[in-house]
mmCIF file of C-alpha atoms and ligand atoms in Angstrom:
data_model
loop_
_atom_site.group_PDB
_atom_site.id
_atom_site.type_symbol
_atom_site.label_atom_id
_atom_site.label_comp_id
_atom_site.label_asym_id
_atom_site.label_seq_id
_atom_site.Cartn_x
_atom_site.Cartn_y
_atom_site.Cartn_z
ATOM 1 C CA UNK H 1 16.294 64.749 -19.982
ATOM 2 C CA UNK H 2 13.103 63.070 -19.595
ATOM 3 C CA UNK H 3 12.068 62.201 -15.589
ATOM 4 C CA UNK H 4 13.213 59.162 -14.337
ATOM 5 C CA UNK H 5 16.013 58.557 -17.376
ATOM 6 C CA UNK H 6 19.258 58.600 -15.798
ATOM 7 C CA UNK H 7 21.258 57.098 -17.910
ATOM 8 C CA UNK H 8 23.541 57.019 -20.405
ATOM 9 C CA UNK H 9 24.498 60.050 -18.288
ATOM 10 C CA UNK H 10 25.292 57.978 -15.205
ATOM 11 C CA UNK H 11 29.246 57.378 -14.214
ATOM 12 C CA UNK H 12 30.107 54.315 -14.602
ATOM 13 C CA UNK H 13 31.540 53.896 -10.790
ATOM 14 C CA UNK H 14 28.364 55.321 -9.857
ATOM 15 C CA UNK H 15 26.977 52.116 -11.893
ATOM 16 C CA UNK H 16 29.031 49.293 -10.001
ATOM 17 C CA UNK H 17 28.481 50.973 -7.117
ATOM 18 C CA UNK H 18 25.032 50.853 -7.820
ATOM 19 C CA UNK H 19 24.920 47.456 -8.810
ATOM 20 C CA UNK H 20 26.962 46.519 -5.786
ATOM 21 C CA UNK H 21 24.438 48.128 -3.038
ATOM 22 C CA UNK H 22 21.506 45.932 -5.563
ATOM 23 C CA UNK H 23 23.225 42.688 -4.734
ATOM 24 C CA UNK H 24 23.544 43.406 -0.870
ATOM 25 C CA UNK H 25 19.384 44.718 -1.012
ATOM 26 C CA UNK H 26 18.612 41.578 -3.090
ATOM 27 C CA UNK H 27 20.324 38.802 -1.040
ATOM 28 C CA UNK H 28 19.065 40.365 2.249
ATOM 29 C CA UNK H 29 15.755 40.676 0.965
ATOM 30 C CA UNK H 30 15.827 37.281 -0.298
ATOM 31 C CA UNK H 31 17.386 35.719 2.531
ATOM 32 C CA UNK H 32 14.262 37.389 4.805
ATOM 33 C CA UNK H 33 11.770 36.446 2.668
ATOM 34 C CA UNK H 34 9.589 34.138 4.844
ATOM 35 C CA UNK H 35 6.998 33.146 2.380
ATOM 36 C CA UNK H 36 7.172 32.046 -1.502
ATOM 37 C CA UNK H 37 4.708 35.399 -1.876
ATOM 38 C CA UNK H 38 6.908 37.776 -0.164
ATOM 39 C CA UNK H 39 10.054 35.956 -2.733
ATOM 40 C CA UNK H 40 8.440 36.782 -5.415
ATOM 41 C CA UNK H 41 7.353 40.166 -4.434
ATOM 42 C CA UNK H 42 11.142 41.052 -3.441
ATOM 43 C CA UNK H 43 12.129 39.130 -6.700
ATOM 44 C CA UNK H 44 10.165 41.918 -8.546
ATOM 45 C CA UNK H 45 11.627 44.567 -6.432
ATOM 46 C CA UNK H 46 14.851 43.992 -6.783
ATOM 47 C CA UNK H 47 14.894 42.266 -10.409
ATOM 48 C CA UNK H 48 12.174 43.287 -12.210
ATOM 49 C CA UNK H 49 11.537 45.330 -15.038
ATOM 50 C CA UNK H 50 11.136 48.720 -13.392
ATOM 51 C CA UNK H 51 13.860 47.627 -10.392
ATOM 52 C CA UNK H 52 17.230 49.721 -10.075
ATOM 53 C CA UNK H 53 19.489 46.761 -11.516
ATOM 54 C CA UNK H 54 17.748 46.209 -14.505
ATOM 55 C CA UNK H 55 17.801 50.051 -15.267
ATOM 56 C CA UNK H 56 21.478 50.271 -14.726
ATOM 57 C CA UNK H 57 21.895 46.600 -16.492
ATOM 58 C CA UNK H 58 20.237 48.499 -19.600
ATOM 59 C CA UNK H 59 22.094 50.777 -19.198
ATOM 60 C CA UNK H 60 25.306 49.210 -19.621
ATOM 61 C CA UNK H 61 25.060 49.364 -23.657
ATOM 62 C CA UNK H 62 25.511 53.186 -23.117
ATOM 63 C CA UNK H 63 28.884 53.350 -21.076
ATOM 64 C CA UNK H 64 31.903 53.842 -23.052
ATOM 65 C CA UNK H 65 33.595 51.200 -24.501
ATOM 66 C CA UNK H 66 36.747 51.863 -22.330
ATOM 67 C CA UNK H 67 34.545 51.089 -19.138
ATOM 68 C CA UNK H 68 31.660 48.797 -20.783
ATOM 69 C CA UNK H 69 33.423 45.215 -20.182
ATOM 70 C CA UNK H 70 34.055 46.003 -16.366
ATOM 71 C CA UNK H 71 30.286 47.623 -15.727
ATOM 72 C CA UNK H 72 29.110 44.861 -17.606
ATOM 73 C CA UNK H 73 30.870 42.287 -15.887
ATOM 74 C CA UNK H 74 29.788 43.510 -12.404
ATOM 75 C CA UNK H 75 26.489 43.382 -13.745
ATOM 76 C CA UNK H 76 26.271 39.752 -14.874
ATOM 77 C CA UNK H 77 28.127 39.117 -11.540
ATOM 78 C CA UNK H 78 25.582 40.499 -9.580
ATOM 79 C CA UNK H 79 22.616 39.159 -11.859
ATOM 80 C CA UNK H 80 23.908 36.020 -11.194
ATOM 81 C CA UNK H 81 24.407 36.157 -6.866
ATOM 82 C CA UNK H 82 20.909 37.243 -7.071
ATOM 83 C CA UNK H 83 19.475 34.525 -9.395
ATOM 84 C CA UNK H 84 21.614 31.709 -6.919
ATOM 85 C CA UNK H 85 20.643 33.657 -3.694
ATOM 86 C CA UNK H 86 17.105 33.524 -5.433
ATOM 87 C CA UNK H 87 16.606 30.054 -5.757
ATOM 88 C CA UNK H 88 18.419 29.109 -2.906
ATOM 89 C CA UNK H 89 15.880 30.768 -0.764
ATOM 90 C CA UNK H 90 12.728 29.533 -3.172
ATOM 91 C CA UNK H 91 13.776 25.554 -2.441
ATOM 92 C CA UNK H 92 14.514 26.565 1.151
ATOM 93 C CA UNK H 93 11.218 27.860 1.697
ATOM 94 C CA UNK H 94 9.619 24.541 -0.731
ATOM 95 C CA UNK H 95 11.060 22.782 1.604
ATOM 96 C CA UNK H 96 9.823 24.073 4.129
ATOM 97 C CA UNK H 97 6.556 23.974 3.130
ATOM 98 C CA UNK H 98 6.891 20.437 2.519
ATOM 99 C CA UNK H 99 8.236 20.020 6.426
ATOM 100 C CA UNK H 100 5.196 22.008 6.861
ATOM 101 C CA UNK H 101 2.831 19.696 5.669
ATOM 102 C CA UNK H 102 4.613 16.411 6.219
ATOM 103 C CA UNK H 103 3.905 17.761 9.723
ATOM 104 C CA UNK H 104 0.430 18.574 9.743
ATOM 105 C CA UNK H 105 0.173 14.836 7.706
ATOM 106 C CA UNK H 106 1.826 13.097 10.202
ATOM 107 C CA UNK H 107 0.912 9.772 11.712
ATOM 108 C CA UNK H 108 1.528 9.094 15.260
ATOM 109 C CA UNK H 109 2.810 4.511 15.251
ATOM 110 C CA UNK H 110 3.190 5.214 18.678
ATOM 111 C CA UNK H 111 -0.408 4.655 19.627
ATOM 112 C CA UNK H 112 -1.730 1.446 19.567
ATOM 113 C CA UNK H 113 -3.681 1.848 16.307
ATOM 114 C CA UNK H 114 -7.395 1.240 15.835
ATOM 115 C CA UNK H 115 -8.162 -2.430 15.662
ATOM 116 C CA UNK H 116 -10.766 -2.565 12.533
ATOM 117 C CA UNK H 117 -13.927 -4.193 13.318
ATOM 118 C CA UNK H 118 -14.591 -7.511 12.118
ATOM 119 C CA UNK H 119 -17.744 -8.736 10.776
ATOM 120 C CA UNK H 120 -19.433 -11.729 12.080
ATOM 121 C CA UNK H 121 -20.768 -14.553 10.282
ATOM 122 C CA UNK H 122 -24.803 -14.284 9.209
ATOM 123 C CA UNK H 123 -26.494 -16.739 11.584
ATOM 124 C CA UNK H 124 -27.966 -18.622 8.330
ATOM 125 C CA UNK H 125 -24.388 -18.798 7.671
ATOM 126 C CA UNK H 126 -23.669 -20.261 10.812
ATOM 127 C CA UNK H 127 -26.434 -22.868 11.217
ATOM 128 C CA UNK H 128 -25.464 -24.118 8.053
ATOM 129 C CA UNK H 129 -22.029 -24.336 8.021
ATOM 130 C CA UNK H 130 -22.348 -26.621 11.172
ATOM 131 C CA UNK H 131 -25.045 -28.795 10.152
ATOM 132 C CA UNK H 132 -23.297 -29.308 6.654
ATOM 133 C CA UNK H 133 -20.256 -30.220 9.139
ATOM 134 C CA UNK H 134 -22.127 -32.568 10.993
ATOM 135 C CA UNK H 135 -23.276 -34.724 7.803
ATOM 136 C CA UNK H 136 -19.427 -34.726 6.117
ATOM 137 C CA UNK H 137 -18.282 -35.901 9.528
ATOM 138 C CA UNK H 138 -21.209 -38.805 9.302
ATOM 139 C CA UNK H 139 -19.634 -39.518 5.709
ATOM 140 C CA UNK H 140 -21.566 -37.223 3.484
ATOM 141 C CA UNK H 141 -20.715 -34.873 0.610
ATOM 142 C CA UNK H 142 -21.754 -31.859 -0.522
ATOM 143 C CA UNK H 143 -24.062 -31.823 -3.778
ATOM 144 C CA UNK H 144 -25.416 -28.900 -5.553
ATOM 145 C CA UNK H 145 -28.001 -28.060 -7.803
ATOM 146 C CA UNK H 146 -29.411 -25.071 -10.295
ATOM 147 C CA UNK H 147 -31.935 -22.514 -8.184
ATOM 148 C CA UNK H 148 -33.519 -22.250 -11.923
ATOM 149 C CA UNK H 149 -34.899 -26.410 -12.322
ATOM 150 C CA UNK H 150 -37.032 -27.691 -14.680
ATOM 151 C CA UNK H 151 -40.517 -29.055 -13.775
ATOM 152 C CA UNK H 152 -39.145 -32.519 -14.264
ATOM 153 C CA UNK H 153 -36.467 -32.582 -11.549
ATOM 154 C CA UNK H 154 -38.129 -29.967 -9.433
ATOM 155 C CA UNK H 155 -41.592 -32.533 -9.368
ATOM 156 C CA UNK H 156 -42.422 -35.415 -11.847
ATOM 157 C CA UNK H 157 -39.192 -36.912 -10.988
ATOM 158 C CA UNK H 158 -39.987 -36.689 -7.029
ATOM 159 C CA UNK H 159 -42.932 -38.396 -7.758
ATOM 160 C CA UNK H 160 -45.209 -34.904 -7.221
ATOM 161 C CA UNK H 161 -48.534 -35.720 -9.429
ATOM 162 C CA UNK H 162 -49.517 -33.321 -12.032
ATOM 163 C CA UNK H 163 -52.661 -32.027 -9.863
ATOM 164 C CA UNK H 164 -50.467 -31.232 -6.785
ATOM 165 C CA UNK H 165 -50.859 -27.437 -5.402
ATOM 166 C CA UNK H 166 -47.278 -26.934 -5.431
ATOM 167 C CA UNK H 167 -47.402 -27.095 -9.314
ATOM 168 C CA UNK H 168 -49.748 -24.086 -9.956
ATOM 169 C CA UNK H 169 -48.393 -20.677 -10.367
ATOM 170 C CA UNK H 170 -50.226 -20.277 -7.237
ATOM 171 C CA UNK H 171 -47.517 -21.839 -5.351
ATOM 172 C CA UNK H 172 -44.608 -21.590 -7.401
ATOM 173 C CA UNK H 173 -42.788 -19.147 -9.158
ATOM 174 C CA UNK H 174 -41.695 -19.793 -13.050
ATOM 175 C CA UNK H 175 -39.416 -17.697 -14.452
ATOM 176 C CA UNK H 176 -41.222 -17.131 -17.917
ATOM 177 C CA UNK H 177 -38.109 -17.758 -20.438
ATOM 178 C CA UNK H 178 -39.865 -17.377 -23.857
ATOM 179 C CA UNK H 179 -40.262 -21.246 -25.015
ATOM 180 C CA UNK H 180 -39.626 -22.815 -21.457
ATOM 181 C CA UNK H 181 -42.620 -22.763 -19.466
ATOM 182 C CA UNK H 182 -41.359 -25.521 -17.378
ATOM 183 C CA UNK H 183 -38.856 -23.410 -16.091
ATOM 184 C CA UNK H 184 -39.239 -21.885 -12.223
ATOM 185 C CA UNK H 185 -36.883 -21.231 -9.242
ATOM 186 C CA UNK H 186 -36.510 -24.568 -7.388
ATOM 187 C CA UNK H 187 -39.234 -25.273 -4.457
ATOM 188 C CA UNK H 188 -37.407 -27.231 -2.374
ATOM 189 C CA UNK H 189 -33.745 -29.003 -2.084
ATOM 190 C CA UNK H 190 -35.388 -32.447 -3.017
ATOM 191 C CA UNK H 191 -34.104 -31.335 -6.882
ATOM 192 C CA UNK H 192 -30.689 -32.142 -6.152
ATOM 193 C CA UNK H 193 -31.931 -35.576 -5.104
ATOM 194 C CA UNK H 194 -32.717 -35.967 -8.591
ATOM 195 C CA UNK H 195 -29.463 -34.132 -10.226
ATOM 196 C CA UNK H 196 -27.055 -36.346 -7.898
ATOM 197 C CA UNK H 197 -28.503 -39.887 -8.836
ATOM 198 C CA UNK H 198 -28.865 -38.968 -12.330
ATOM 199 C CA UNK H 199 -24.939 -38.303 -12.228
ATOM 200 C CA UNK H 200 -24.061 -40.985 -10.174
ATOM 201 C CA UNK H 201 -24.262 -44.875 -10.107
ATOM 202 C CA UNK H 202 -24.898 -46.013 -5.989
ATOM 203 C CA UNK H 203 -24.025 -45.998 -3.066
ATOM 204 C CA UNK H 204 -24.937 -41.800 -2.633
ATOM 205 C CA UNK H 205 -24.528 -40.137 0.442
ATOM 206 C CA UNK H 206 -24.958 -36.373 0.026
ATOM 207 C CA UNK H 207 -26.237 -33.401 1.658
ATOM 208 C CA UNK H 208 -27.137 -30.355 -0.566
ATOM 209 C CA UNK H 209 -27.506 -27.212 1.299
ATOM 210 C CA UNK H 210 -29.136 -24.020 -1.176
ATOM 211 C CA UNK H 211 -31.778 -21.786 -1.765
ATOM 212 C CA UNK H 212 -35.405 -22.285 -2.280
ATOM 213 C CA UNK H 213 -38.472 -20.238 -2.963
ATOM 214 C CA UNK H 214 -42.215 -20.408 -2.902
ATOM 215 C CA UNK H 215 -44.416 -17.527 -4.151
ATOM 216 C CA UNK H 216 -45.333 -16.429 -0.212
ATOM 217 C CA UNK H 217 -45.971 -13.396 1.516
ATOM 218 C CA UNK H 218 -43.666 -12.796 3.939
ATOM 219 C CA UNK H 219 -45.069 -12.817 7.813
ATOM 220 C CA UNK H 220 -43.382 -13.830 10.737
ATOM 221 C CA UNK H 221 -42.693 -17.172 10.134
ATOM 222 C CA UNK H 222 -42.345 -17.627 6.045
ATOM 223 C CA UNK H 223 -40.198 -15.867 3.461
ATOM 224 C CA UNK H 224 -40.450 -16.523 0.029
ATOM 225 C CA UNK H 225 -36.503 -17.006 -0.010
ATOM 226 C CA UNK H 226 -35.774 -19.757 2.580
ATOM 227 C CA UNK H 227 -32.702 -22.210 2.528
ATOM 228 C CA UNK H 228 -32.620 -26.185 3.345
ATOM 229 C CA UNK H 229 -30.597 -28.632 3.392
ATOM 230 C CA UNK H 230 -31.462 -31.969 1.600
ATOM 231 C CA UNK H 231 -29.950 -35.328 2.646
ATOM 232 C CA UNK H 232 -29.785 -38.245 0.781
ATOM 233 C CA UNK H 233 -28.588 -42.259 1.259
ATOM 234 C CA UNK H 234 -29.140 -44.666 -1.219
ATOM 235 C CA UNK H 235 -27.108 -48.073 -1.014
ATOM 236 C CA UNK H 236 -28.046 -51.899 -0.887
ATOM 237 C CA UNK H 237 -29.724 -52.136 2.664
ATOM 238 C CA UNK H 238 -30.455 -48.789 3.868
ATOM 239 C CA UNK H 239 -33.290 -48.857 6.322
ATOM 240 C CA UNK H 240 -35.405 -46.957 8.451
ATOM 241 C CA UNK H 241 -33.427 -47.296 11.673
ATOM 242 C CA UNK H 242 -29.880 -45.756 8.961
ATOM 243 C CA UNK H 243 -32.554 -42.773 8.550
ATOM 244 C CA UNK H 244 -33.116 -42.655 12.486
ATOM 245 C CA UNK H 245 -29.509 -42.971 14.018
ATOM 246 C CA UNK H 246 -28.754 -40.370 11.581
ATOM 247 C CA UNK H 247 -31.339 -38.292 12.215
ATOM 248 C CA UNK H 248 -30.382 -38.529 16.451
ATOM 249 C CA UNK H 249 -26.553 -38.106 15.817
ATOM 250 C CA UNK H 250 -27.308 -34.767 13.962
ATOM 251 C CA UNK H 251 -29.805 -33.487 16.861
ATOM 252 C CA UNK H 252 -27.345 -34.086 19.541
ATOM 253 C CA UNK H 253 -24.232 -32.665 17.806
ATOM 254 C CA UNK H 254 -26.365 -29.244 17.334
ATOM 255 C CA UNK H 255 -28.835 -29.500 19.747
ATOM 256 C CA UNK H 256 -26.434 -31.017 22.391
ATOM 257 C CA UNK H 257 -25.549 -34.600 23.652
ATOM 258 C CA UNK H 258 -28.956 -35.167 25.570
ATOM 259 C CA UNK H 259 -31.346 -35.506 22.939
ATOM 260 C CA UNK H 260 -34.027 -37.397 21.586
ATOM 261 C CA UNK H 261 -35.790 -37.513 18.790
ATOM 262 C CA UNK H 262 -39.506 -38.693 17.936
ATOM 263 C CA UNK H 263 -40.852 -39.964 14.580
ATOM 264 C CA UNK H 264 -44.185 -39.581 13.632
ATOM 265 C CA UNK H 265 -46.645 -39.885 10.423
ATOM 266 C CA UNK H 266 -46.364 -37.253 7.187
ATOM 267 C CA UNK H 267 -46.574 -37.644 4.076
ATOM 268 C CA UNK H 268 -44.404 -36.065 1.053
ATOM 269 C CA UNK H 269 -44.792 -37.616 -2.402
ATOM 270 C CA UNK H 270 -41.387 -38.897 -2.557
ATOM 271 C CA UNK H 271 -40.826 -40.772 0.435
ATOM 272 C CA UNK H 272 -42.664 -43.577 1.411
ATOM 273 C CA UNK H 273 -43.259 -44.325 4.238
ATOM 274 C CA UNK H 274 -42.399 -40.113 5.564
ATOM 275 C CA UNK H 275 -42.357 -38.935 8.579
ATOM 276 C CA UNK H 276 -42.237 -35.785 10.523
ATOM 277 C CA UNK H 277 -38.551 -35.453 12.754
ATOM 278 C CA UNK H 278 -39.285 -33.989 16.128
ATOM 279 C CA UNK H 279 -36.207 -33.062 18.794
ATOM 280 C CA UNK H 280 -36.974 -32.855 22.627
ATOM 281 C CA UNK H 281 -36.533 -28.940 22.962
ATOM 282 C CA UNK H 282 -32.727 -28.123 23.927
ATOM 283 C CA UNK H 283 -33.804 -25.070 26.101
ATOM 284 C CA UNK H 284 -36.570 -27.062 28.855
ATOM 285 C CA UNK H 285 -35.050 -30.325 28.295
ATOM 286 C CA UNK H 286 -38.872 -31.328 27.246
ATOM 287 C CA UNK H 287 -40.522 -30.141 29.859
ATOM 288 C CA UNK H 288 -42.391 -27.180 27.425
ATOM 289 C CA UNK H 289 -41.554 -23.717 27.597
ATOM 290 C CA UNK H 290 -41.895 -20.626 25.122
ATOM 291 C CA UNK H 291 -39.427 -22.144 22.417
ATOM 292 C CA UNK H 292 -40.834 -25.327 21.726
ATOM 293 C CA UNK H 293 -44.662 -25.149 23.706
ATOM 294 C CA UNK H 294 -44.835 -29.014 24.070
ATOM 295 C CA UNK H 295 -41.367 -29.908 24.842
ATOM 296 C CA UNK H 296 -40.872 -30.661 21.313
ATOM 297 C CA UNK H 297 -39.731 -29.440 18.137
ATOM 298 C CA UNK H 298 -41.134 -30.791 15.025
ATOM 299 C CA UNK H 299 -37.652 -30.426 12.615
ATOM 300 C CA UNK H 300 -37.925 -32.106 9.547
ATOM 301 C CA UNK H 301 -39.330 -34.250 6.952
ATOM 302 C CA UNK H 302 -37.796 -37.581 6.059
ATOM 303 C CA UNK H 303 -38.446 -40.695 5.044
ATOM 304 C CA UNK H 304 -37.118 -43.909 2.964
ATOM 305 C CA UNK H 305 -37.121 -43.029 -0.871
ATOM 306 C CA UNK H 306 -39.703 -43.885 -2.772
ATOM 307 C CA UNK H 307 -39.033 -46.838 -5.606
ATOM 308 C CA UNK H 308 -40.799 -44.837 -7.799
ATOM 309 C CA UNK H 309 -38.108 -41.966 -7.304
ATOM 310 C CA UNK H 310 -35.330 -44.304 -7.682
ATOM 311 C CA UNK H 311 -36.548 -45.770 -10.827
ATOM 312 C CA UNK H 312 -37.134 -41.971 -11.926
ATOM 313 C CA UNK H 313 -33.371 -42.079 -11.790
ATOM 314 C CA UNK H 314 -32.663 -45.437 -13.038
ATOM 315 C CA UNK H 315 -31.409 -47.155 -9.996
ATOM 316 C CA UNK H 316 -32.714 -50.529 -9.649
ATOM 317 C CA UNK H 317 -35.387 -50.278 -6.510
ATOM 318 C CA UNK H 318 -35.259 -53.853 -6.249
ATOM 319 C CA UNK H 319 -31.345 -54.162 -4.770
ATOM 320 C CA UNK H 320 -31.211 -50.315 -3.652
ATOM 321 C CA UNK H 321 -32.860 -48.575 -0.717
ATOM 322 C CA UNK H 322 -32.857 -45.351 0.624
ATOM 323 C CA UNK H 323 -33.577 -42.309 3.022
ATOM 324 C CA UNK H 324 -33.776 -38.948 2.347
ATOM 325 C CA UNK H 325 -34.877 -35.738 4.852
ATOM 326 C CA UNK H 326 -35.274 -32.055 4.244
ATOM 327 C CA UNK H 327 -34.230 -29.579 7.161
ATOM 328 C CA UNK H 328 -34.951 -25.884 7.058
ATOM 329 C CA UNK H 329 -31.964 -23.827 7.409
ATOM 330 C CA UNK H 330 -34.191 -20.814 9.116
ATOM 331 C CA UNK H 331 -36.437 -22.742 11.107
ATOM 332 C CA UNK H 332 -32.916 -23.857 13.493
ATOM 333 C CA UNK H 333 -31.460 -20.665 13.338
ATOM 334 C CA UNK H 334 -34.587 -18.997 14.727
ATOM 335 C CA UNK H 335 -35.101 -22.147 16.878
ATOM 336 C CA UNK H 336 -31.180 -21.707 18.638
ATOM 337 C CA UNK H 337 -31.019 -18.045 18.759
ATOM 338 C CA UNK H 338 -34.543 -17.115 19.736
ATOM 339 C CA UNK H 339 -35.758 -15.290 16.901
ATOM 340 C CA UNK H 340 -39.419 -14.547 17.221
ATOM 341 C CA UNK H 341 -39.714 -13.314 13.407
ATOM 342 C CA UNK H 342 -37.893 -14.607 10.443
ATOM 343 C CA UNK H 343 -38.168 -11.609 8.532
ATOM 344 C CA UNK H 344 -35.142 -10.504 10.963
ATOM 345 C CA UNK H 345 -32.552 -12.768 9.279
ATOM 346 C CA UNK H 346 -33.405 -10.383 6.102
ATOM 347 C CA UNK H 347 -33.717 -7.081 6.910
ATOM 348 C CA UNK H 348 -29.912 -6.459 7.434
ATOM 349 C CA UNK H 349 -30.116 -5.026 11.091
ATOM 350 C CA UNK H 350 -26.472 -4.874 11.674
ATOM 351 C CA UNK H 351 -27.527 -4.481 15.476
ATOM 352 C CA UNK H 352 -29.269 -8.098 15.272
ATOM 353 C CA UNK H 353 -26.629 -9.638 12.927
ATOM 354 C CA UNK H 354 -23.740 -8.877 14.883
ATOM 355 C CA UNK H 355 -24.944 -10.679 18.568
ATOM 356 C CA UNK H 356 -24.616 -14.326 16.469
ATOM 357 C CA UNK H 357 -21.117 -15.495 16.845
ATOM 358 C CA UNK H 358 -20.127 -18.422 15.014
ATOM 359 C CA UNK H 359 -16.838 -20.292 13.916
ATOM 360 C CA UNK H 360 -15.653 -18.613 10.880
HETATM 361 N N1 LIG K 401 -38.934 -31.124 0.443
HETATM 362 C C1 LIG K 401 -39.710 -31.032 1.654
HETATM 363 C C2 LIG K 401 -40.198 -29.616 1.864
HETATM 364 O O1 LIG K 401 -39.691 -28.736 1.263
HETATM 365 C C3 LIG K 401 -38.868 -31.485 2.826
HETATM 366 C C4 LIG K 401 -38.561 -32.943 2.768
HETATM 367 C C5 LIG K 401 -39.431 -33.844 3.337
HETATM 368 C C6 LIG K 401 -37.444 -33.398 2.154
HETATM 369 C C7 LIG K 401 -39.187 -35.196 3.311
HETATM 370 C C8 LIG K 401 -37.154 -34.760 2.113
HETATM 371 C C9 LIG K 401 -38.040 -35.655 2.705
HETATM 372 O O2 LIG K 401 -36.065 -35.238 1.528
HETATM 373 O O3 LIG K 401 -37.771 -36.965 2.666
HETATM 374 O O4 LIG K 401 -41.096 -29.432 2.623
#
């Protein structure tokens, strides 16, 4: 007999005892098993293909037929307490793992939680959120207007002569679309002037708050991305002193109730007569100091709208009158906040950005 071949030779008692000491090694190996590793590795002890119940399983064809159907039975018993004792211990242990992990995952809602930190509004954003409020509340609506214009609305229609500096490509930037050389990113707001009374019969009351550019160099105090906000009146009757008590209720509700404002000469193409908006300085109360130097702060440009402009539009400057002015959106918020260089409102410093607290 070849080593290690027991059988058929073995007794068949021998056999279910055999089998029965198998099922009492296998469930108490299984049932100590404290890892899915040492399972299997005791499932391969006690089951496998070289394990004691599988020899005397294979054995079973070899036991006379008298004594087959018991052995045989005792061996599919026993197979089968294993398998159940098996998997009962593999989703005990899955579980467990799970628990395990569950654990190591879990979330204490007892503490009071991290409170996310919320942005705060860009101070361009701010600036022009409340100035744009101060107009509607005056009776003004928004208007808008393309940041790509045509040379028409941008200048021949505001009345800015075909020799003006602003028209080179010194000053300007076109956009060179094949075909459209009249095409460049709008100067100034004083486009939508233009866009709003072609649209529109009178009376116009608007304000039109956007982006403009100019082909600049940036230093401390220009950017060739800036923002404004245009205003524009035209009805039967508008005068100077509409333009001026508008002008003084916008200082005071962002500059504060005590304000002035001054008037003096300027000249833009498309206002006639223009003038230059100044606002006794809100930090020295016009008594000069770093802010404002004289005690004042030269604003904006306004003036009454020139017929010419009108016409452009095909209002009739004989019954209608008007005022428009031109504010710079960065010039307040560096004005209000103290910013000595403009280039800070675009660099993204999250450190500057976040000390400007507005109403969202
Ligand atoms: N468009 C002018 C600028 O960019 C500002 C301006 C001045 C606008 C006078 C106006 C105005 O509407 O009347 O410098």
């Amino acid at each position: 007999m070849p080593a290690g071949r027991l059988w058929p030779l073995m007794d068949p008692d021998e056999m279910v005892r055999s089998l029965e000491a198998e099922r009492a090694r296998g469930v108490a190996l299984f049932g100590a098993a404290e890892t899915l590793d040492d399972l299997e590795a005791a499932q391969v002890e006690v089951m496998g293909r070289r394990s004691r119940f599988s020899a005397v399983q294979k054995a079973v064809g070899s036991v006379p037929p008298e004594d087959r159907k018991r052995v045989g039975q005792v061996a599919n018993d026993v197979r089968g307490e294993l398998q159940q004792a098996l998997a009962a211990r593999r989703e005990a242990l899955e579980s467990l793992a799970e628990d395990a992990l569950l654990d190591a995952d879990r979330i204490d809602l007892t503490l009071p939680g991290r409170a996310p930190r919320i942005g705060s509004l860009h101070p361009l954003t701010i600036v022009e959120r409340e100035a744009v409020e101060v107009f509607t509340s005056l009776g003004f609506r928004v208007a808008e207007g393309p940041e790509v214009e045509d040379d028409w609305h941008n200048f021949q229609a505001l009345n800015i002569p075909e020799d003006h500096p602003a028209r080179t490509m010194k000053d300007s930037l076109y956009v060179g679309v094949p075909g459209h050389p009249e095409l460049l990113l709008r100067t100034e707001t004083s486009a939508v002037q233009i866009r709003t009374m072609q649209s529109q019969p009178p009376p116009v009351f608007v304000v039109a708050p956007g982006r403009v550019y100019r082909r600049e160099t940036s230093d401390p105090t220009h950017l060739p991305v800036f923002h404004q906000i245009e205003g524009l009146a035209v009805d039967e009757g508008i005068t100077f002193a509409d333009l001026k008590g508008t002008l003084e209720a916008f200082a005071r509700a962002m500059f504060g109730e005590r304000r002035r404002i001054r008037l003096g000469p300027a000249f833009f193409p498309f206002v006639e007569p223009g003038c230059e908006v100044g606002v006794s300085c809100f930090r020295c109360e016009g008594a000069g100091c770093r802010v404002c130097g004289t005690g004042w702060i030269e604003l904006l440009g306004a003036g009454m709208v020139h017929p010419v402009v009108l016409e452009n539009c095909g209002y009739d400057s004989e019954r209608y009158t008007g005022f428009a002015f031109g504010l710079g959106i960065e010039r307040v918020a560096m004005l209000r906040y103290e910013i000595a260089d403009i280039r800070m409102l675009v660099d993204g410093d999250v450190r500057v950005l976040e000390q400007f607290q507005g109403v969202v």
